[in-house]
Every structure is written in structure tokens, then in C-alpha cells.
mmCIF file of C-alpha atoms in Angstrom:
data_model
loop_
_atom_site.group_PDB
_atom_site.id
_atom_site.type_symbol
_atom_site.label_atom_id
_atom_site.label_comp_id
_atom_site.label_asym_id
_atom_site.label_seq_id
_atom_site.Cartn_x
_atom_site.Cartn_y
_atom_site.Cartn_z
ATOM 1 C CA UNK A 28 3.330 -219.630 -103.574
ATOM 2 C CA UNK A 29 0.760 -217.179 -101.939
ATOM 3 C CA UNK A 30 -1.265 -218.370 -98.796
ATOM 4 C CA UNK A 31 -4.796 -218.971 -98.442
ATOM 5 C CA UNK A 32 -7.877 -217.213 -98.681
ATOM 6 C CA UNK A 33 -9.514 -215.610 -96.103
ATOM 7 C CA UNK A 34 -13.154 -216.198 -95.484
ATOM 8 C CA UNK A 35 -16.148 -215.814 -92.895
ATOM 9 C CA UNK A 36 -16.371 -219.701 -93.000
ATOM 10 C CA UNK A 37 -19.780 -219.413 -90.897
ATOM 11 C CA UNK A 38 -23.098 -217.379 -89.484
ATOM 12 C CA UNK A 39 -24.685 -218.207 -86.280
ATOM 13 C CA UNK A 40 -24.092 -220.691 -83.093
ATOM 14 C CA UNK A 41 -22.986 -224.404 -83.672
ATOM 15 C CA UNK A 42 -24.669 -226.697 -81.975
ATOM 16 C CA UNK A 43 -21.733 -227.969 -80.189
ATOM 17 C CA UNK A 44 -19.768 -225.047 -79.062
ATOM 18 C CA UNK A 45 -20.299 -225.055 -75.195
ATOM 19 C CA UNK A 46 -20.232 -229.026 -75.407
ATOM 20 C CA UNK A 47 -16.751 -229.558 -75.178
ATOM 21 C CA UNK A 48 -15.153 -229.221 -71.604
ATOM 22 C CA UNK A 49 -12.071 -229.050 -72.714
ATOM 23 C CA UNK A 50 -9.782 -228.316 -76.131
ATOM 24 C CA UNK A 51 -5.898 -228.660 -76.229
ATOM 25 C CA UNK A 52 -3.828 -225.557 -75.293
ATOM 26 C CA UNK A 53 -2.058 -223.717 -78.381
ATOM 27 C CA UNK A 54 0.801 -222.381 -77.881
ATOM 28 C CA UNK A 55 2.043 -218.976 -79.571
ATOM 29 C CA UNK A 56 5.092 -219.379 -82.197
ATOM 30 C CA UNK A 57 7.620 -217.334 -80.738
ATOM 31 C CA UNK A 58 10.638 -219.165 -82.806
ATOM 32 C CA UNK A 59 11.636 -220.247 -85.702
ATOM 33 C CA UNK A 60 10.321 -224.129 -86.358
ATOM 34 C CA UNK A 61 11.754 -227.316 -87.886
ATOM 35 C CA UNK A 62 9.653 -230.082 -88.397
ATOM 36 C CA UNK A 63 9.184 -233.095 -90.877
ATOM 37 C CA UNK A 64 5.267 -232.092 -91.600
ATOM 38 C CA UNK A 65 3.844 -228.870 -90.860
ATOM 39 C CA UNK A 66 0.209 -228.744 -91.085
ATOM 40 C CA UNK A 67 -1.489 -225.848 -91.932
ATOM 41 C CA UNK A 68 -5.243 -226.281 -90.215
ATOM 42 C CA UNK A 69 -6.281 -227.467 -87.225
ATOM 43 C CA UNK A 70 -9.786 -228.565 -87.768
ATOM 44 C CA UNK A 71 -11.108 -232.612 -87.901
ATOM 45 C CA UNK A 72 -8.732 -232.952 -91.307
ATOM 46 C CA UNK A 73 -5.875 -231.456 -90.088
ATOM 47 C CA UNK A 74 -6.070 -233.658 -86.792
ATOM 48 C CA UNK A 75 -6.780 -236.696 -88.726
ATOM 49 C CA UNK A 76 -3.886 -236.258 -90.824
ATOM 50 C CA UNK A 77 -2.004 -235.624 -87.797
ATOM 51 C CA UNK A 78 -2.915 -238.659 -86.324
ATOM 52 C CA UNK A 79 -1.737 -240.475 -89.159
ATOM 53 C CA UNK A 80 1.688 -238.911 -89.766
ATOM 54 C CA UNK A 81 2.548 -239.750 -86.205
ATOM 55 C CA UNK A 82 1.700 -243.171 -86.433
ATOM 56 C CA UNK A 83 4.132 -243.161 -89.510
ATOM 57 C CA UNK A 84 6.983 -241.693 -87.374
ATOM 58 C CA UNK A 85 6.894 -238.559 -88.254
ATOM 59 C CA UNK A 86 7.332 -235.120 -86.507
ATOM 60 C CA UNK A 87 4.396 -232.945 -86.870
ATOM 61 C CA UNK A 88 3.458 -229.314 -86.085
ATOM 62 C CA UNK A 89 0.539 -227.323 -86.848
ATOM 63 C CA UNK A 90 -0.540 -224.325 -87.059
ATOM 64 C CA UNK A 91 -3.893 -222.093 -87.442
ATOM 65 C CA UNK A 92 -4.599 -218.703 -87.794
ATOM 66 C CA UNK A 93 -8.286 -219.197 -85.337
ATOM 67 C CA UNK A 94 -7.460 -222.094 -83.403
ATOM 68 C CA UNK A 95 -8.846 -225.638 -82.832
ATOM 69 C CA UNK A 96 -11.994 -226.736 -84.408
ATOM 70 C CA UNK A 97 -12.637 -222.927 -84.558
ATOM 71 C CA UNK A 98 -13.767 -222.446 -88.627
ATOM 72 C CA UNK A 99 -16.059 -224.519 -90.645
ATOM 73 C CA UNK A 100 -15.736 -228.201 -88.630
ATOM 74 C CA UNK A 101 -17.898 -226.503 -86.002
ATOM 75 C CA UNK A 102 -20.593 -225.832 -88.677
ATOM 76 C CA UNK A 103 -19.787 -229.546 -90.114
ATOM 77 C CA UNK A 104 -23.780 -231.418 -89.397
ATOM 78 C CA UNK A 105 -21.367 -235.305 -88.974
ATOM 79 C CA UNK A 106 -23.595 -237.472 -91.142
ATOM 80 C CA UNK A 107 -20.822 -239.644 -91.383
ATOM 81 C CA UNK A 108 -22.479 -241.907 -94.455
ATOM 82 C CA UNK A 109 -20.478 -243.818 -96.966
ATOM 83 C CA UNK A 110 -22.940 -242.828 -99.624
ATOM 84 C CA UNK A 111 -21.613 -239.765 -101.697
ATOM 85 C CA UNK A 112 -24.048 -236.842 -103.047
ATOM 86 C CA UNK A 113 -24.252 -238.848 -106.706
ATOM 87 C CA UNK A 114 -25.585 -242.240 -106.597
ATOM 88 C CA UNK A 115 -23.997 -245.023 -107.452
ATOM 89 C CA UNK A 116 -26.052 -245.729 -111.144
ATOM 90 C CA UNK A 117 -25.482 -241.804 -111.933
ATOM 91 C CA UNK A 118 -21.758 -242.142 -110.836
ATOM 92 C CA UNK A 119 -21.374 -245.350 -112.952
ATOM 93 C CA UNK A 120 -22.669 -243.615 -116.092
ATOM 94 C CA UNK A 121 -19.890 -240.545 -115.334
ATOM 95 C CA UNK A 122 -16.670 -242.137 -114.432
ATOM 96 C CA UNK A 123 -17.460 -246.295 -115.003
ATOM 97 C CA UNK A 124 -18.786 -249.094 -112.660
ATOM 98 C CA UNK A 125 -15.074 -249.824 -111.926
ATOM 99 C CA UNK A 126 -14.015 -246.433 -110.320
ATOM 100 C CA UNK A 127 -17.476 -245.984 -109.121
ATOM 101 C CA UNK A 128 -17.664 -248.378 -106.874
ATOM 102 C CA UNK A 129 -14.636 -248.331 -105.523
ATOM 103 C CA UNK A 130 -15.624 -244.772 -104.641
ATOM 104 C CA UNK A 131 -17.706 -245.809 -102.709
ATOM 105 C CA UNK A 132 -16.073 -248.803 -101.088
ATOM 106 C CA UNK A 133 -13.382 -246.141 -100.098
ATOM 107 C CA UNK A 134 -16.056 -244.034 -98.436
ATOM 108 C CA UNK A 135 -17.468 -246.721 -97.076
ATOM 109 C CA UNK A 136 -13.743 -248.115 -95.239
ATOM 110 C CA UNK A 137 -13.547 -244.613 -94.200
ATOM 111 C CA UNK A 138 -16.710 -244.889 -91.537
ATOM 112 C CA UNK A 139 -15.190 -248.055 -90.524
ATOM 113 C CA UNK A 140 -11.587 -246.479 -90.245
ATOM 114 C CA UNK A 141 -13.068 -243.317 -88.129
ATOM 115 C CA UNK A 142 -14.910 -245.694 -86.122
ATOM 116 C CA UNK A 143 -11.821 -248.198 -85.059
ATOM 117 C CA UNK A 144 -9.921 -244.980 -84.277
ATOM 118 C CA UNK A 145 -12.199 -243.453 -82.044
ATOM 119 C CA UNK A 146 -12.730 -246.452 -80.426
ATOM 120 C CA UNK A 147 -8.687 -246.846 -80.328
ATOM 121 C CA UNK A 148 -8.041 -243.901 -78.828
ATOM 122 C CA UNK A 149 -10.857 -243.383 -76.232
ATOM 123 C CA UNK A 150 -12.639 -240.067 -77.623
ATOM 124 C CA UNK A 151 -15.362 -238.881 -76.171
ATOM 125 C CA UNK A 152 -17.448 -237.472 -79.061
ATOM 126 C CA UNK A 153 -20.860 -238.980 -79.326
ATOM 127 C CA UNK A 154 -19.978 -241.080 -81.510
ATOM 128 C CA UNK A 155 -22.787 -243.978 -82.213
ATOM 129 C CA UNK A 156 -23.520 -246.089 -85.151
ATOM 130 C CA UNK A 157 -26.514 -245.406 -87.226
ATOM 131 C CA UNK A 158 -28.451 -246.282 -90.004
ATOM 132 C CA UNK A 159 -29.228 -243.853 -92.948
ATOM 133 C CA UNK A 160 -32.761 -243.833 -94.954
ATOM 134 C CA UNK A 161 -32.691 -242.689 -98.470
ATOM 135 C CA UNK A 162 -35.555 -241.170 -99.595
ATOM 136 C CA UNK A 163 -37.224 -240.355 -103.349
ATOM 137 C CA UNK A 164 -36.713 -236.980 -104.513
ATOM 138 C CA UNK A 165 -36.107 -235.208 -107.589
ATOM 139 C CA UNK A 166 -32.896 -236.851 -108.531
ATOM 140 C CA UNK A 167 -34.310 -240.726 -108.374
ATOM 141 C CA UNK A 168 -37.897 -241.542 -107.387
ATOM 142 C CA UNK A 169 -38.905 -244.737 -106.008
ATOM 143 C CA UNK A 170 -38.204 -246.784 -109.529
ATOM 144 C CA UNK A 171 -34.849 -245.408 -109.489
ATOM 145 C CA UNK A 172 -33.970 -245.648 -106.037
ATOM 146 C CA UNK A 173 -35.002 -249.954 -106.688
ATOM 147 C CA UNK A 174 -32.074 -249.876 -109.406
ATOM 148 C CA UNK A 175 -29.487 -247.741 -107.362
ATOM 149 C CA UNK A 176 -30.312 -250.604 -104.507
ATOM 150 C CA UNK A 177 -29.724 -253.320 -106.901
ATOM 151 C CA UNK A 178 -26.533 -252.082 -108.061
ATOM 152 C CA UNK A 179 -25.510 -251.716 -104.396
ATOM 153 C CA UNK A 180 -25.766 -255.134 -103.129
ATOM 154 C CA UNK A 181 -24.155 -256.081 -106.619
ATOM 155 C CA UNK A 182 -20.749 -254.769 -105.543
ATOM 156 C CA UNK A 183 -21.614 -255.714 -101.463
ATOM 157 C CA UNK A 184 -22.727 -252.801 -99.926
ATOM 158 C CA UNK A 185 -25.056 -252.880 -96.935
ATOM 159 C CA UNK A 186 -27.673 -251.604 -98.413
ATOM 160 C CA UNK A 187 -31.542 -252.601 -98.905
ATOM 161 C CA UNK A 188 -34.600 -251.140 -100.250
ATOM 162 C CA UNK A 189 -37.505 -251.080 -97.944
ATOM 163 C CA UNK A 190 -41.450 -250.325 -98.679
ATOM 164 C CA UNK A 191 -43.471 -247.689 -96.996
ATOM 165 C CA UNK A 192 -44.484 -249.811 -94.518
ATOM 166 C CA UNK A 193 -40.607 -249.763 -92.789
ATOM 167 C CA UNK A 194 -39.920 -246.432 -93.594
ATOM 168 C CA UNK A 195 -42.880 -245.351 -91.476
ATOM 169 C CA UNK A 196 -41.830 -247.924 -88.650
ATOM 170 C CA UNK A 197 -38.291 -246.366 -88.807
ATOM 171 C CA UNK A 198 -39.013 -242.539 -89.200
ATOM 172 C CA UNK A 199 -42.455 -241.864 -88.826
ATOM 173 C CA UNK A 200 -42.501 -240.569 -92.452
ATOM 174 C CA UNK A 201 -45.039 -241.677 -95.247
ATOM 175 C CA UNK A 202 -43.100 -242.190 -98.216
ATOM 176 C CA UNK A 203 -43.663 -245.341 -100.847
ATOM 177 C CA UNK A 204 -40.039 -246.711 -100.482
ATOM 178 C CA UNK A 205 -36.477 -246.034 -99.564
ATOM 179 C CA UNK A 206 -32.975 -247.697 -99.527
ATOM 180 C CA UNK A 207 -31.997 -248.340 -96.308
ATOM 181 C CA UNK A 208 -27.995 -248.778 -95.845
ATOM 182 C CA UNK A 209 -26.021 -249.820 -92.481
ATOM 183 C CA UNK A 210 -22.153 -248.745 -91.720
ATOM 184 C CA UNK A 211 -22.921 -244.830 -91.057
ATOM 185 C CA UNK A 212 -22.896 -243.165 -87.702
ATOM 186 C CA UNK A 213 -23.034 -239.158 -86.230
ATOM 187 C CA UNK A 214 -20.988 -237.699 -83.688
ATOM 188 C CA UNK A 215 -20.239 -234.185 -82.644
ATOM 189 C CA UNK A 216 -17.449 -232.663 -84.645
ATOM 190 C CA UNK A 217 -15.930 -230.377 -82.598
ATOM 191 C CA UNK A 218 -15.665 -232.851 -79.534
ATOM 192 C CA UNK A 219 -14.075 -235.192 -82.224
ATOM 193 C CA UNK A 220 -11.287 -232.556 -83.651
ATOM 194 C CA UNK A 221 -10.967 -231.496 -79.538
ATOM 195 C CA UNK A 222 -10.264 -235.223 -78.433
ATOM 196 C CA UNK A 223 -7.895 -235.549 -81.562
ATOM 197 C CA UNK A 224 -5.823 -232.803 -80.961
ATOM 198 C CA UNK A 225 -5.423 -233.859 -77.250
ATOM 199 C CA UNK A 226 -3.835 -237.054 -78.100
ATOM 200 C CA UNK A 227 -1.569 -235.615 -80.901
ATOM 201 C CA UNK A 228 -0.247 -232.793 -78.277
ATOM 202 C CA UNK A 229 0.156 -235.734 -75.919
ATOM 203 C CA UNK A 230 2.191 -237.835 -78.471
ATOM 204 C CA UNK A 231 4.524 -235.151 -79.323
ATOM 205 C CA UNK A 232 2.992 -232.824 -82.108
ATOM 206 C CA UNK A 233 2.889 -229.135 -81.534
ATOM 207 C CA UNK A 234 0.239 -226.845 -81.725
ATOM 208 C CA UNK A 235 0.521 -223.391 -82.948
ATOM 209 C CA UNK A 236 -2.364 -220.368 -82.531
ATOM 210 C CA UNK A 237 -3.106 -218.085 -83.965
ATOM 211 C CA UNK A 238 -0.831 -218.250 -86.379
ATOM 212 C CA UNK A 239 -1.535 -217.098 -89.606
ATOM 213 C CA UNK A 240 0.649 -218.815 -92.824
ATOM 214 C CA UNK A 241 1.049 -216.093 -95.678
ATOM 215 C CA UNK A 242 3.039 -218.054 -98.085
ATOM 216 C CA UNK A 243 4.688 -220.944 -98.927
ATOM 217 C CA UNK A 244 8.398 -221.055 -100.799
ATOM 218 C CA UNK A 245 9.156 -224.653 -101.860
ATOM 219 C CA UNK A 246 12.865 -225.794 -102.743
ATOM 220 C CA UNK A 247 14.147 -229.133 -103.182
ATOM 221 C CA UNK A 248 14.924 -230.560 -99.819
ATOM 222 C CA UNK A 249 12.024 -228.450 -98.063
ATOM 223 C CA UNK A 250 9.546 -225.239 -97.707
ATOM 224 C CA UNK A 251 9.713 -222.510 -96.072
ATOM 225 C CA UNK A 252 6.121 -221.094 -95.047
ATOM 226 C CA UNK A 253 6.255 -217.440 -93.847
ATOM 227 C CA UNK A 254 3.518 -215.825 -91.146
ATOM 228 C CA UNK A 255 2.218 -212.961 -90.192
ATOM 229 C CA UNK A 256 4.181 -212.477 -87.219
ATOM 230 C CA UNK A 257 7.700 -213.074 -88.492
ATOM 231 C CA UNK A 258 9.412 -216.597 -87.569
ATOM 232 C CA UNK A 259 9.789 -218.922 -90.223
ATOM 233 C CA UNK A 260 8.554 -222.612 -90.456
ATOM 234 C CA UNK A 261 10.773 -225.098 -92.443
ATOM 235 C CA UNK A 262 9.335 -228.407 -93.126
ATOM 236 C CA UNK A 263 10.223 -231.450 -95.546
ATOM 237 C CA UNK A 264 6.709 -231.576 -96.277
ATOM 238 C CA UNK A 265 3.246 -229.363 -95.840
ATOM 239 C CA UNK A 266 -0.076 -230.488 -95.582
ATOM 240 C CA UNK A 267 -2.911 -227.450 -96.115
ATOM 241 C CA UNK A 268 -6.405 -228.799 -94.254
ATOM 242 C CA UNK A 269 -7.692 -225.555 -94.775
ATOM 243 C CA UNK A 270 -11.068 -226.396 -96.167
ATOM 244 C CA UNK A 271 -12.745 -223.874 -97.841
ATOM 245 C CA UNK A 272 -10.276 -221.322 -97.396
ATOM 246 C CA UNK A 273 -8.375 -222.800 -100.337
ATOM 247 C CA UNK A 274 -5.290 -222.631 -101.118
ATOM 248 C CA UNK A 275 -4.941 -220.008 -103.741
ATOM 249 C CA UNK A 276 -2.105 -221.722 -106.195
ATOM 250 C CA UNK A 277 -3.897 -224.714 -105.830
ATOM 251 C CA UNK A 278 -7.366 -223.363 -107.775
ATOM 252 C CA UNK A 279 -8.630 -225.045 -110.708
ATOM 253 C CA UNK A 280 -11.018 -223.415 -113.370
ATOM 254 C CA UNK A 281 -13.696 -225.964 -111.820
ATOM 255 C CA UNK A 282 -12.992 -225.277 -108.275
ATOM 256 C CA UNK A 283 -16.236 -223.674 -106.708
ATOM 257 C CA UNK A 284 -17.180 -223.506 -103.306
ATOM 258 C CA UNK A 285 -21.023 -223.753 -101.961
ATOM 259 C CA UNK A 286 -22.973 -222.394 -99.212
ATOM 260 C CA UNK A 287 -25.286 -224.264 -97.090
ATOM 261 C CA UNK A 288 -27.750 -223.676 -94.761
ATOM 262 C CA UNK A 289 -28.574 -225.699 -91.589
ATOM 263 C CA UNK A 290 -31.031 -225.288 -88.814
ATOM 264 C CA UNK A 291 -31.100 -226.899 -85.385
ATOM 265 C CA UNK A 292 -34.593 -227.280 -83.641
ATOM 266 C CA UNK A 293 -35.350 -226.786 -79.707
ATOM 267 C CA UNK A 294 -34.887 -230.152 -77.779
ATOM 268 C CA UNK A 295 -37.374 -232.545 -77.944
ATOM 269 C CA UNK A 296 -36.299 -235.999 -77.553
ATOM 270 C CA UNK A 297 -39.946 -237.311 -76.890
ATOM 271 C CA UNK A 298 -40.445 -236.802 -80.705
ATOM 272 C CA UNK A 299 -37.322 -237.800 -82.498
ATOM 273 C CA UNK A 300 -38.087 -240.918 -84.631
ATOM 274 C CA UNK A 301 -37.901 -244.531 -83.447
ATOM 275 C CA UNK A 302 -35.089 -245.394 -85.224
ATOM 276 C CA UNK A 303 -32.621 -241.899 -85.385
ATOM 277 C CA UNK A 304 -31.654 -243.385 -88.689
ATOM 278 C CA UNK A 305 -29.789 -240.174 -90.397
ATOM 279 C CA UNK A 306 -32.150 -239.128 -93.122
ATOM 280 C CA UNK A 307 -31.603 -237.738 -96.357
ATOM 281 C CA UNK A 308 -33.347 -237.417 -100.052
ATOM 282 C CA UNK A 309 -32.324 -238.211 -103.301
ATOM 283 C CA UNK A 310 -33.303 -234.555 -104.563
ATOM 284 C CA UNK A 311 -31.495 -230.961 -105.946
ATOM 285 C CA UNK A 312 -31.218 -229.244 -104.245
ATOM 286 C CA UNK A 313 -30.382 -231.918 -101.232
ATOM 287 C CA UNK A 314 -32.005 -232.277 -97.810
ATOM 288 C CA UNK A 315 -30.621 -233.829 -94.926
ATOM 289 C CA UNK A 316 -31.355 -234.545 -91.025
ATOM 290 C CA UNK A 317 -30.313 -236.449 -87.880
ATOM 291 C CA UNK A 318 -31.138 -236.269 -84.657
ATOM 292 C CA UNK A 319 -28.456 -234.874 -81.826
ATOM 293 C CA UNK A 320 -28.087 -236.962 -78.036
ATOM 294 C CA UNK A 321 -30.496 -233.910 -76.424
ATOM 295 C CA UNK A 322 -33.002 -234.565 -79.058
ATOM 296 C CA UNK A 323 -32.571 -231.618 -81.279
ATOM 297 C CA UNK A 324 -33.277 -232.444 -84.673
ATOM 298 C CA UNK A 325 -30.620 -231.033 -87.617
ATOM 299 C CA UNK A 326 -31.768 -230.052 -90.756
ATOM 300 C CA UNK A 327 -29.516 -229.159 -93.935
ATOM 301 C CA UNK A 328 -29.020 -228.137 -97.039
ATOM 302 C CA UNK A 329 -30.782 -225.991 -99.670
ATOM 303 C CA UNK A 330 -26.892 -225.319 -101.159
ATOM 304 C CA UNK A 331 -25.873 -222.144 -103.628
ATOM 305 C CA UNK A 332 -22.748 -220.971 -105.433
ATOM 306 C CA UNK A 333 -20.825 -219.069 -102.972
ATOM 307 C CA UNK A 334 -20.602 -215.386 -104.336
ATOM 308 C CA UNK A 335 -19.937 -213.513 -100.933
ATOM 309 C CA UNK A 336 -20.339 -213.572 -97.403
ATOM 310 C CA UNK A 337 -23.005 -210.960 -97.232
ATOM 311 C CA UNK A 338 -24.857 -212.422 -99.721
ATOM 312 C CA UNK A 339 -25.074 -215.532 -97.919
ATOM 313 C CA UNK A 340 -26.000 -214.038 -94.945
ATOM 314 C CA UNK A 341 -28.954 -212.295 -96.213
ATOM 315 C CA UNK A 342 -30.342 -215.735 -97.395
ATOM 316 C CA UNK A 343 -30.944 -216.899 -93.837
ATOM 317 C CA UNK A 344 -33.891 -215.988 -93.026
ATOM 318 C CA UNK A 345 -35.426 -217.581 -96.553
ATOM 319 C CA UNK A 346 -32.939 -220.672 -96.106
ATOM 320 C CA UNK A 347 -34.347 -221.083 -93.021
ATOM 321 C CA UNK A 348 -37.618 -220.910 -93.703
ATOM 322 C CA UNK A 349 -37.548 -223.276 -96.644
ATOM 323 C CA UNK A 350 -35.709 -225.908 -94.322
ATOM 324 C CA UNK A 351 -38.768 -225.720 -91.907
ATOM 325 C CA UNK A 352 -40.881 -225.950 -94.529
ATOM 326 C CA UNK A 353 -39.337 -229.529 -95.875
ATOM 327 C CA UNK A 354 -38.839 -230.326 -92.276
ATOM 328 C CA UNK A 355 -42.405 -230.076 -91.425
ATOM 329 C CA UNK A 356 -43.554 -231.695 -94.425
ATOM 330 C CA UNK A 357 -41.420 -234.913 -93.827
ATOM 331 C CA UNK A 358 -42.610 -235.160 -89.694
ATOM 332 C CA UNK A 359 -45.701 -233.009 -88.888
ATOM 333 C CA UNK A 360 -44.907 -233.323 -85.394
#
């Protein structure tokens, strides 16, 4: 089984590199390794997973050929909503109220699961709770967005639709309605992943980097993964958190990845909105923003097939421009 791919995950500066004071020490694999788990990643999935195998008892290593929080969870924007990109009506009419809804209600335990851990374990990652404000767009205007409210509070979600007069109280922004939802929050990835990775090391899990896995020979009491330079890994079972860099044995025919453009503005806390709900619309393509502790504001979205990194690259300047656009049009200020 071959490896994964290789990709330029990301263009520019993250907003939080520079943030975090400190991230856990990797050590170089200079021996062969023997573990119950081997994880290959060590971004905010791989040190979730982590987390969770060693509260299950297991030994755990892991290993990355950048380091930590190094690839695409420094580019992640941490709109941590329940609410998925197709609402819940939509969804419903695709896979059945039943499965639905408790795709949601998964999502939805998921915030409230990331939440008690962080709590649990101390992290220091900006972590606060927020509300999110859906807004009409292309994919459900404000008729639509009453139903996909309805069908909400039908299965118990915290969610609500308000008229213009609260969304302008909230944001600022003159739109005729919204659904407004509690149980989401933001954070800053990278300080998250960091703060993860600290207490795994401290628990007992090893960290490997740079270490890059080549390919993966399974047998039937364990796998052997093979790296670039030479020792072996042998695990009972492997975990690959490797994002977009997928897994190349593991491709579907559907499998596509997407690029996305974001856009952080200067500092300027003094005209944020009242409520730094996290925003988004209920358009194609999607747009997205929250506000950061300094008062930047985040803006997202504008997503494309993936064809190659120098194609996406030479989209910035348009991407970017569009996102102003859309940014300005939503809060003049």
C-alpha cells in the first residue's frame, strides 16, 4: 500500500503562527519502533485521535513528515459550528430525516465534546463560545431559511430564526432575517493542536519529525510502514490524519479535494460587531467570517476544484479581491 500524496497544503502567513510560545519537541526516529497505534499526522486530527487512544490504554506514536500543526491546520479559519455546509431540509431530501439529523446531532456533540476537553485538560487556545448567524444567500433565501429553522427545533437543536431587526443588533448587517443557532465557538488552531500534543508527549506518546511514511505493508497481526530514512515502524493498528494529502489506496472515484481562499484584515477591534457571532451565508459558492481576540476580522471561502498548486496560487489576487468585495458589502465599515 503506497503512502500519501504530497502537496503544497497552503500560500501565505496564518494568522496564528507567531502566537504560540511554545509547541512540543519532536524527536528524530533513529530506531526501529513498536507501538499499538502509529499515527501518521500530527495536525489537530492526529492529536485528537491521540488523545483518545490514550485514554483507551493504548500506546501511541506519531509521526510527520513537517512537524506539529505545520500543514493545512494552520490554514484551518476554527468556526467550530455544528451546522454542516448542506442544510438540514436539503440533507433530509438526500439521505432521509433519520440520518440527517443525526448528522447533525453528531456534529453538534462534537462542539460540546471539544469544548469539555479543552476545558479538561487546561489548553490555552482561545477557545470561547459563540453564536453563529445564518444568513440568506443563493442556496435558501429568507422563506427557506424559516423552514430549515423549523425543522431544527423539530429534532432540538438550538437554533432560532430572527428578523432584521436582531440581525442588525447582533452584526451590524441589514439583512431581512437569519437563523440564529447557539453551541458553536472559535479558537486558534494551531495553539489547540500545540497544547494537544503537549499533553500526549507528557502522557507517554511519542513524537516523531520529520519523518516521512512511504508505504504501508499490512499482515494479519500488524503493519509495517516504511520511511524515507530507513527504520521501520510496526504497529497493530495505523491511523492516517493526513488531511488532504490523502492517502493514495484509499481514493474513491468521488474523492475531490477543494481550494479555498481566506483573508485576514488589519486589527481593528473598535469595529468588530457587537455580538462576534461567527457569520456565514446560505450561498454557492459559501462565505464565511469571525472575528479573532486582536480584532482582525477572517473572511473565507469562494472554494474551486483543486487542479494544481500553481493554479491556485495565481487565483489569489482575484480570490482576494472578491472576498473584500462580499466583505465590504456585508459591513461597510
Amino acid at each position: 500500500m503506497a503512502g500519501t500524496a504530497r502537496r503544497n497544503l497552503r500560500t501565505g502567513t496564518p494568522v496564528w503562527h507567531g502566537r504560540v510560545r511554545s509547541r512540543p519537541t519532536a524527536a528524530p526516529l533513529e530506531g526501529a519502533v513498536r507501538v499499538d497505534v502509529a499515527i501518521v499526522g500530527a495536525g489537530v486530527t492526529g492529536a485528537l485521535v491521540a488523545d483518545a487512544l490514550l485514554q483507551s490504554g493504548k500506546t501511541v506514536a506519531v509521526f510527520d513528515r513537517r512537524g506539529v500543526a505545520k500543514g493545512s491546520t494552520a490554514a484551518s479559519t476554527a468556526l467550530l459550528q455544528f451546522e454542516l455546509d448542506q442544510p438540514l431540509v436539503l440533507l433530509s431530501e438526500k439521505i432521509g430525516l433519520r440520518r440527517a439529523s443525526r448528522a447533525y446531532w453528531r456534529s453538534a456533540s462534537a462542539v460540546d465534546a471539544l469544548r469539555d476537553r479543552i476545558r479538561d485538560l487546561g489548553l490555552r487556545c482561545g477557545f470561547a463560545e459563540r453564536p453563529t448567524l445564518y444568513l440568506p444567500g443563493n442556496v435558501l433565501g429568507v422563506r427557506g431559511l424559516r423552514a430549515e429553522a423549523r425543522a431544527r427545533q423539530r429534532i432540538g437543536l438550538r437554533s432560532e430564526f430572527v428578523e432584521r431587526a436582531e440581525v442588525r443588533a447582533l452584526t451590524g448587517i441589514d439583512r431581512p432575517g437569519a437563523i440564529l443557532s447557539r453551541g458553536a465557538g472559535e479558537l486558534d488552531p494551531v495553539a489547540l493542536a500545540a497544547g494537544l500534543w503537549r499533553s500526549v508527549v507528557a502522557r507517554g506518546g511519542a513524537l516523531y519529525a520529520p519523518v516521512d511514511v512511504l508505504e504501508a505493508r499490512p499482515s494479519r497481526d500488524f503493519v509495517t510502514l516504511t520511511t524515507a530514512g530507513g527504520p521501520e515502524i510496526r504497529a497493530a493498528h495505523v491511523v492516517f490524519a493526513t488531511g488532504y494529502e490523502t492517502l493514495k489506496a484509499a481514493r474513491s472515484r468521488r474523492h475531490q479535494v477543494l481550494s479555498t481562499w481566506v483573508m485576514a484584515t488589519a486589527p481593528q477591534p473598535e469595529r468588530t460587531w457587537p455580538s462576534r457571532c461567527l457569520i456565514w451565508e446560505a450561498a454557492d459558492p459559501y462565505l464565511y467570517l469571525r472575528t479573532t481576540p486582536g480584532g482582525r476580522v477572517i473572511v473565507g471561502g469562494e472554494d474551486e476544484a483543486f487542479s494544481d498548486e500553481a493554479k491556485r496560487d495565481a487565483l489569489i489576487p482575484a480570490k482576494t479581491a472578491a472576498l473584500r468585495r462580499k466583505l465590504h458589502a456585508l459591513l461597510p465599515r
